[in-house]
mmCIF file of C-alpha atoms and ligand atoms in Angstrom:
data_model
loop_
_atom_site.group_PDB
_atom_site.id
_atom_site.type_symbol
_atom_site.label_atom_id
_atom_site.label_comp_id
_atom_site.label_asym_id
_atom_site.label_seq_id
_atom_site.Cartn_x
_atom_site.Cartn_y
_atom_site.Cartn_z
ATOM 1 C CA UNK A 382 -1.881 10.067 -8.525
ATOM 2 C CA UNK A 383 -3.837 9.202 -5.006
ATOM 3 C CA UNK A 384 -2.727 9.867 -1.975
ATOM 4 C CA UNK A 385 -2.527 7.188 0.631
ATOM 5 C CA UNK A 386 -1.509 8.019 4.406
ATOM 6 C CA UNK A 387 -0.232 5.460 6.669
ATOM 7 C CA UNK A 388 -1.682 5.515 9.946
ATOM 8 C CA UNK A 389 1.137 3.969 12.105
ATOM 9 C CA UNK A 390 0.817 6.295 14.858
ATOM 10 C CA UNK A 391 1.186 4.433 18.490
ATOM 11 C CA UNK A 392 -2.410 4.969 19.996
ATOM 12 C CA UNK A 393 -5.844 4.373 18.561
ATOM 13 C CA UNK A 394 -6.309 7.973 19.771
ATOM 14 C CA UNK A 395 -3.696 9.516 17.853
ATOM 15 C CA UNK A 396 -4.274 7.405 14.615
ATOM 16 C CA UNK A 397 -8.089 9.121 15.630
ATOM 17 C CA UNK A 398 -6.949 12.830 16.269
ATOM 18 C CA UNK A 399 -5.083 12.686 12.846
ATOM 19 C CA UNK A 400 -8.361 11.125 10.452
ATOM 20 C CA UNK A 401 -10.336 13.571 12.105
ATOM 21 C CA UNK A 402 -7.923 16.876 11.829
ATOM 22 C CA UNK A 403 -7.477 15.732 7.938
ATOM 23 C CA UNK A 404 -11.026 15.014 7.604
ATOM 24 C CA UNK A 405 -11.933 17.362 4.722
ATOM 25 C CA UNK A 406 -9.823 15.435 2.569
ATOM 26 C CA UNK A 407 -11.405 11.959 3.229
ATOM 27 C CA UNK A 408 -12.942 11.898 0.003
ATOM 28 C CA UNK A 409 -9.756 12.161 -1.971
ATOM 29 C CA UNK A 410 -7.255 10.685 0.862
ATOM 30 C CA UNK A 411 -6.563 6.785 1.158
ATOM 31 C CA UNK A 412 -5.691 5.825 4.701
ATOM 32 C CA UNK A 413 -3.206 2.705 4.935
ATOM 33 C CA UNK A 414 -4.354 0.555 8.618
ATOM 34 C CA UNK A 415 -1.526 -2.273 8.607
ATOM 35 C CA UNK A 416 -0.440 -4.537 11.295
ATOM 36 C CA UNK A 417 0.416 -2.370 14.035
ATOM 37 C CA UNK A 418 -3.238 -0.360 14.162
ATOM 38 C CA UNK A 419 -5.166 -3.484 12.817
ATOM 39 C CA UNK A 420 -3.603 -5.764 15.211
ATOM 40 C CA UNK A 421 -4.605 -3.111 18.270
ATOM 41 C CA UNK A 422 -7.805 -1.871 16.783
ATOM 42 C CA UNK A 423 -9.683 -4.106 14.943
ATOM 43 C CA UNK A 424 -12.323 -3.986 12.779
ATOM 44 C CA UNK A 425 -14.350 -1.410 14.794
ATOM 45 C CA UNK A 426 -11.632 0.988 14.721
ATOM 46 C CA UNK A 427 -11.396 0.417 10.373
ATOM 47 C CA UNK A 428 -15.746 1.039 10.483
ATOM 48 C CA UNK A 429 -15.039 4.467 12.374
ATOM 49 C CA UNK A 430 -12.768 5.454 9.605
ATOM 50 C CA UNK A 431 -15.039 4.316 6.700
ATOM 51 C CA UNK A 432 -17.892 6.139 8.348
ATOM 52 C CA UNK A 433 -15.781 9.400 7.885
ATOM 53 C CA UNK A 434 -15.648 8.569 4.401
ATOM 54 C CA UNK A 435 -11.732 7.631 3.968
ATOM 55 C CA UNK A 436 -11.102 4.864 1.828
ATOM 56 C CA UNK A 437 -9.304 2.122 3.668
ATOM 57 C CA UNK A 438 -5.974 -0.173 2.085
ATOM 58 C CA UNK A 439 -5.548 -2.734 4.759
ATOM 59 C CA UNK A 440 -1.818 -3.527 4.565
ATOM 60 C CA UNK A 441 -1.714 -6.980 6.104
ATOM 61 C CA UNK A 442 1.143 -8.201 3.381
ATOM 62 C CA UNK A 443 -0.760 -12.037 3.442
ATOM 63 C CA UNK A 444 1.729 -14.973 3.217
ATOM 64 C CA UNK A 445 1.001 -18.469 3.293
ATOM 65 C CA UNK A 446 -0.121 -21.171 1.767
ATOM 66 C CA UNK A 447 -3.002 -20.871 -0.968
ATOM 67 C CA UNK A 448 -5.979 -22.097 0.885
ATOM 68 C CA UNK A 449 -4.839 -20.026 3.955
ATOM 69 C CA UNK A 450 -4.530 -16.974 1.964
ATOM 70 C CA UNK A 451 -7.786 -17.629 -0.192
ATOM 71 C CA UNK A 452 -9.317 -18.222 3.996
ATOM 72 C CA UNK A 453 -7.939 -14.883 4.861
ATOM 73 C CA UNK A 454 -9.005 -13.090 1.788
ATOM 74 C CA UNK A 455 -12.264 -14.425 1.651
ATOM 75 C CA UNK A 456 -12.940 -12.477 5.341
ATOM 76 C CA UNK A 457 -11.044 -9.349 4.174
ATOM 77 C CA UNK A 458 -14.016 -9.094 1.186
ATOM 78 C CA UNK A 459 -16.569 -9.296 3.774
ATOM 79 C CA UNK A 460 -14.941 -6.465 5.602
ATOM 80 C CA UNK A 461 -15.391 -2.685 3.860
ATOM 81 C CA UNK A 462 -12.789 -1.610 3.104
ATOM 82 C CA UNK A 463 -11.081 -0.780 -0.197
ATOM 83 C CA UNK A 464 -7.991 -2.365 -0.858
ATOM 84 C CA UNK A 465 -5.572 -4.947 0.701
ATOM 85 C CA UNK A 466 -2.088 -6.908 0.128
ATOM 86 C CA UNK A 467 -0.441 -9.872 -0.432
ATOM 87 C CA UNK A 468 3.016 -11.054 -0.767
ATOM 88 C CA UNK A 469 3.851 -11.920 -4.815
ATOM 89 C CA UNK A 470 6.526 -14.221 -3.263
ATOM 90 C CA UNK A 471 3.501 -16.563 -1.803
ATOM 91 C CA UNK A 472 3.299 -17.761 -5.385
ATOM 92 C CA UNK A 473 1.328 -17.168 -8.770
ATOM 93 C CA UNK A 474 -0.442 -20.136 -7.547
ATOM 94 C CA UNK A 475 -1.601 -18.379 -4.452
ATOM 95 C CA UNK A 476 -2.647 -15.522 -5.721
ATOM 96 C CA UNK A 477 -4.488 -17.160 -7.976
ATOM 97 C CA UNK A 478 -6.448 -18.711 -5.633
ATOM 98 C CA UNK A 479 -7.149 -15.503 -4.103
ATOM 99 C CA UNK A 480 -8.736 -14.135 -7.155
ATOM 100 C CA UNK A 481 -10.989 -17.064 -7.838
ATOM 101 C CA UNK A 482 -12.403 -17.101 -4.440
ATOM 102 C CA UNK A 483 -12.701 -13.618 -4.208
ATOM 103 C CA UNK A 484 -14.564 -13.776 -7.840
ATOM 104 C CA UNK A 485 -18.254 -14.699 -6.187
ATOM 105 C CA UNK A 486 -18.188 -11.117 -3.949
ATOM 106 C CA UNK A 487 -20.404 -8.477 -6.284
ATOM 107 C CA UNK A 488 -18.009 -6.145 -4.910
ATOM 108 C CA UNK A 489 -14.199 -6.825 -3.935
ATOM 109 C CA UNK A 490 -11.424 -4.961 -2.706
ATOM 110 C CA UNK A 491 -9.024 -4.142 -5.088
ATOM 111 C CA UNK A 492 -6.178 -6.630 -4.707
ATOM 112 C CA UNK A 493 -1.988 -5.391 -4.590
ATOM 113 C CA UNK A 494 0.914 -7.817 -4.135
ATOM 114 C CA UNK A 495 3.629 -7.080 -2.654
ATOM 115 C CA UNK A 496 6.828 -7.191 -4.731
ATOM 116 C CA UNK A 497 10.207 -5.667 -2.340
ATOM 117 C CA UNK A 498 9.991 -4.080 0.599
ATOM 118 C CA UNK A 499 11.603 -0.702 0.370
ATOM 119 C CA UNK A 500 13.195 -1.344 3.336
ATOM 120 C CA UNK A 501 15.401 -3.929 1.417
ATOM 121 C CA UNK A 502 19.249 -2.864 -0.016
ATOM 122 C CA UNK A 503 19.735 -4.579 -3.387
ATOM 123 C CA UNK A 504 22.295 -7.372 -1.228
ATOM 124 C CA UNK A 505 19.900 -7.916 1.696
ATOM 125 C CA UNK A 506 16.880 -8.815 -0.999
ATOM 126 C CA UNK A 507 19.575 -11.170 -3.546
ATOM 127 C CA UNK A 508 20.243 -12.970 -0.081
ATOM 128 C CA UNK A 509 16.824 -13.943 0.477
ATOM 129 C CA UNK A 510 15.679 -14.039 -3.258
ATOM 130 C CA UNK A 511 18.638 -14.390 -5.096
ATOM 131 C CA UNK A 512 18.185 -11.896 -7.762
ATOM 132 C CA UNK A 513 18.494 -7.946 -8.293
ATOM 133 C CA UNK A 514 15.614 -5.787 -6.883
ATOM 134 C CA UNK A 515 14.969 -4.409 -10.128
ATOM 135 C CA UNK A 516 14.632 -7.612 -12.084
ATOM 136 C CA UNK A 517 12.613 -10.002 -9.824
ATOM 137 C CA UNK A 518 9.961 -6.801 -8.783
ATOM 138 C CA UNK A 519 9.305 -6.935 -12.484
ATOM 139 C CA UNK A 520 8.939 -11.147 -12.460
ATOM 140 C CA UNK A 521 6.523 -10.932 -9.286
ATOM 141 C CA UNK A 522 4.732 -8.032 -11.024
ATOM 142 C CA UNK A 523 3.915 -10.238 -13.959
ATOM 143 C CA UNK A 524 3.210 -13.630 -12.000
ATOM 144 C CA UNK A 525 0.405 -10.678 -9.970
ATOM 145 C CA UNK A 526 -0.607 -9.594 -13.441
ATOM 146 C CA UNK A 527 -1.223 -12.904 -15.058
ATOM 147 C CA UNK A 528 -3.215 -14.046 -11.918
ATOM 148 C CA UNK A 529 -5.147 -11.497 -11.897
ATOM 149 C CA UNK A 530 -4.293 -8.685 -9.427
ATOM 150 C CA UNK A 531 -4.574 -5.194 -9.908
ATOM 151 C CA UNK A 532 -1.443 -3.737 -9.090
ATOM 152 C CA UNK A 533 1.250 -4.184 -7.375
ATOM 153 C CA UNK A 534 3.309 -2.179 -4.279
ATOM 154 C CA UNK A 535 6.436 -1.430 -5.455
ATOM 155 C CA UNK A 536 9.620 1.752 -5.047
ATOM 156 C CA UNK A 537 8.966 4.448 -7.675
ATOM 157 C CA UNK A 538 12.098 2.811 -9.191
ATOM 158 C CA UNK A 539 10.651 -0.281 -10.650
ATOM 159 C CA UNK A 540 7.252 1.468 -11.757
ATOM 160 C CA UNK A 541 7.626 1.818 -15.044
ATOM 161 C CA UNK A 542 9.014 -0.690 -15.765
ATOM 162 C CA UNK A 543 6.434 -2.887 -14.046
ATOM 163 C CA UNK A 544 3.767 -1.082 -15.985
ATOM 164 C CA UNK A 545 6.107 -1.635 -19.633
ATOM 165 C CA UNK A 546 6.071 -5.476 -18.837
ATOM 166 C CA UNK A 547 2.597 -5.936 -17.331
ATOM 167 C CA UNK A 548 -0.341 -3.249 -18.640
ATOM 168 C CA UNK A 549 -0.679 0.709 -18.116
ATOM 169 C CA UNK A 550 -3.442 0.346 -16.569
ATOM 170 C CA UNK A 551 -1.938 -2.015 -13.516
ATOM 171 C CA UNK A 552 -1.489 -0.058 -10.364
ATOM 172 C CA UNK A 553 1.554 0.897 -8.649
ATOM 173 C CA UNK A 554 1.639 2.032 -5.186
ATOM 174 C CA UNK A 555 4.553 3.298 -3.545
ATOM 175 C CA UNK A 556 5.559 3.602 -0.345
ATOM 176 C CA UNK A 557 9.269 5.036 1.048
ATOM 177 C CA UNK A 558 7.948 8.556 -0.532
ATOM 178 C CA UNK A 559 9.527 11.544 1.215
ATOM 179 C CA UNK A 560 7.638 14.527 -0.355
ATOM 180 C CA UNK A 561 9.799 16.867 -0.037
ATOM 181 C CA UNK A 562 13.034 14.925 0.238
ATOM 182 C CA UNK A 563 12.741 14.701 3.917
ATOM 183 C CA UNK A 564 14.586 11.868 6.160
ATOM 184 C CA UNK A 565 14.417 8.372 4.902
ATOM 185 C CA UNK A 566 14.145 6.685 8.147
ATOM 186 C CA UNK A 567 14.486 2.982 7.580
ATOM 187 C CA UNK A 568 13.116 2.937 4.076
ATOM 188 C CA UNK A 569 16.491 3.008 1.289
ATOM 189 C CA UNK A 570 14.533 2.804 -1.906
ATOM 190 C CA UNK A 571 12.966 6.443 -1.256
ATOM 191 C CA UNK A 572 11.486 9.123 -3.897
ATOM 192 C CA UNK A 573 9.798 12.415 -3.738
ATOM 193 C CA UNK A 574 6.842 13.735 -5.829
ATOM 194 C CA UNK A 575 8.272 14.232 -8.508
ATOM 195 C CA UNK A 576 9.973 11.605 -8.967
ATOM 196 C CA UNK A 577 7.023 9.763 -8.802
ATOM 197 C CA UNK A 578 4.981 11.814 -10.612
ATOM 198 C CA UNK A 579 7.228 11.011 -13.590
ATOM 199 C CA UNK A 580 7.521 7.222 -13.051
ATOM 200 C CA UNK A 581 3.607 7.189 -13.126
ATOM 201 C CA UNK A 582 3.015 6.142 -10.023
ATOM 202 C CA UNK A 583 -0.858 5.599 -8.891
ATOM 203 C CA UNK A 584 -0.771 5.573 -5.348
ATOM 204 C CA UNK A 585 2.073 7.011 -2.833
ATOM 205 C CA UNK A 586 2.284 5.920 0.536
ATOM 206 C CA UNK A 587 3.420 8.931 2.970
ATOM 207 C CA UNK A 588 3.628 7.883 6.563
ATOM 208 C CA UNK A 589 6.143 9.526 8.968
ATOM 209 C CA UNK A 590 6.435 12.708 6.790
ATOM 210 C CA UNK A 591 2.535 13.221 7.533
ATOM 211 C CA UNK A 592 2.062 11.597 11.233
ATOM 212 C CA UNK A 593 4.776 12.477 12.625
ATOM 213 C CA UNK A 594 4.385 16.227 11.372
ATOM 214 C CA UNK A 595 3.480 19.063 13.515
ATOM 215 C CA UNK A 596 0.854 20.001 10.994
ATOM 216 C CA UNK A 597 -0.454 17.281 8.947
ATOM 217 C CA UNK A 598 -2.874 19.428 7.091
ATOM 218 C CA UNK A 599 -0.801 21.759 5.596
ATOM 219 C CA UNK A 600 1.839 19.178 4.171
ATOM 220 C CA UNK A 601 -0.998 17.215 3.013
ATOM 221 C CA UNK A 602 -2.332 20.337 1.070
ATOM 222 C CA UNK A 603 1.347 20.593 -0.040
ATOM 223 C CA UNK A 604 1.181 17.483 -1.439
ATOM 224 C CA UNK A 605 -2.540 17.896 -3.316
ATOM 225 C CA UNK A 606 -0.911 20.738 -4.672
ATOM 226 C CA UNK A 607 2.146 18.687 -6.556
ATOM 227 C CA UNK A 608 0.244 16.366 -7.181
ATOM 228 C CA UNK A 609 -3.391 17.048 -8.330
HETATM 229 O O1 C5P B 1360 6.792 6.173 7.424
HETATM 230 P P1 C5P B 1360 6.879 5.692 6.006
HETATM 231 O O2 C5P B 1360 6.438 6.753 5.004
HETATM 232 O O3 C5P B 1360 8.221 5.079 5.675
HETATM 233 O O4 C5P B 1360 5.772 4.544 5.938
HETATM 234 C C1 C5P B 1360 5.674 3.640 4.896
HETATM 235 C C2 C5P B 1360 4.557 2.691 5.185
HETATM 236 O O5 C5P B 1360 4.421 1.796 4.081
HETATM 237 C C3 C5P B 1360 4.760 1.806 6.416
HETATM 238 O O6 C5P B 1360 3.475 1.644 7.012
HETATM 239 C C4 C5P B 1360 5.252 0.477 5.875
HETATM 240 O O7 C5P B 1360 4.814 -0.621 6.648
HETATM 241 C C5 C5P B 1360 4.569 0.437 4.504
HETATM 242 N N1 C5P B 1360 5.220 -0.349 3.461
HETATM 243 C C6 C5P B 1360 6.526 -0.147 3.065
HETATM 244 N N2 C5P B 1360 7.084 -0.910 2.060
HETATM 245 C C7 C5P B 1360 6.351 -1.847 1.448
HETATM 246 C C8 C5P B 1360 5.023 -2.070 1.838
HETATM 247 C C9 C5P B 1360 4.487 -1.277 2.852
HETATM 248 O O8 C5P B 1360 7.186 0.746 3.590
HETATM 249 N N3 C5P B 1360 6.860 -2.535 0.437
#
């Protein structure tokens, strides 16, 4: 299981001060830039992390139409980073046409959709998609699979099953993780270590449990220590 730290802090500088006080790790730690950092920072900011040897998910959750998303893609893959996002609910279609335009890079990012927020209660996601959380995550997970993605983000709740209906070997990485059962914040589908550990989980997301810690190194050497 890899660990994956979101860096939604509210300053460059403090996003900065963390990578750098965690720095020993970078070689084993993901960190996750998404909107509010990206949006802020740029691509400059994403370089200075990759030059301290962190590999970078870029959470930018794309949604739109195919040929939009393909656009968007295709300038992600020139980027270096790692790993980025898209929303399953875009279509098969779509993320299809992300994989076959991404298909001419040597190297690509791997490629994650996004099945439910964690943020969502069961009723809030029927409204919108108007199905349970536990049975549509598994339908977006195989449109992702068939068009060629390799994982999917997803609670710890649905990853087994994801991995039953799609492949072993397709990623799950979960964010709302609360490593030692701290508060859940906004996030309702949470999990701890454990719990992920034994729905064989891939990647965890930890953001506000880290960053917002008084000492992010030593909970992130708790966590290597569940989890390696
Ligand atoms: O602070 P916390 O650990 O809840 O952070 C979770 C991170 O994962 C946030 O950056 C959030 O945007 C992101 N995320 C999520 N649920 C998803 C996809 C991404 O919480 N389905």
């Amino acid at each position: 299981m890899k660990l994956c730290i979101a860096l939604d802090n509210p300053s460059r500088e403090e996003n900065l001060k963390l990578a750098n006080e965690i720095k020993e790790f970078s070689k084993d730690i993901w960190l996750k830039v998404g909107f509010r950092s990206f949006i802020r920072d740029g691509r400059e900011f994403i370089d200075e992390l990759k030059n301290m040897g962190y590999n970078i998910f870029l959470d930018l959750k794309l949604y739109d139409i195919p040929n939009t998303m393909a656009d968007a893609a295709e300038e992600i893959a020139k980027m270096d980073i790692d790993m980025f996002n898209v929303h399953a609910s875009a279509s098969k279609r779509a993320m299809k046409e992300v994989m076959q335009r991404l298909s001419k890079f040597k190297k690509r990012p791997l490629v994650l959709a996004v099945t439910a927020l964690t943020s969502f209660t069961n009723e809030e996601f029927k409204k919108i998609y108007g199905e349970d959380i536990d049975k549509k995550a598994v339908e977006f997970a195989k449109d992702a699979y068939e068009a060629g993605l390799d994982g999917v983000v997803c609670s710890v709740w649905e990853s087994l099953k994801i991995k039953e209906y799609t492949s072993n070997d397709f990623l799950t990485l979960t964010p709302g993780i609360r490593p030692f059962g701290e508060s859940a914040g906004d996030q309702k589908r949470v999990a701890n270590l454990n719990e992920a550990k034994k729905n064989a989980v891939d990647f965890i997301v930890v953001g506000r449990p880290v960053y917002k810690a008084e000492k992010p190194k030593e909970i992130i050497k708790k966590i290597f220590k569940e989890i390696k």
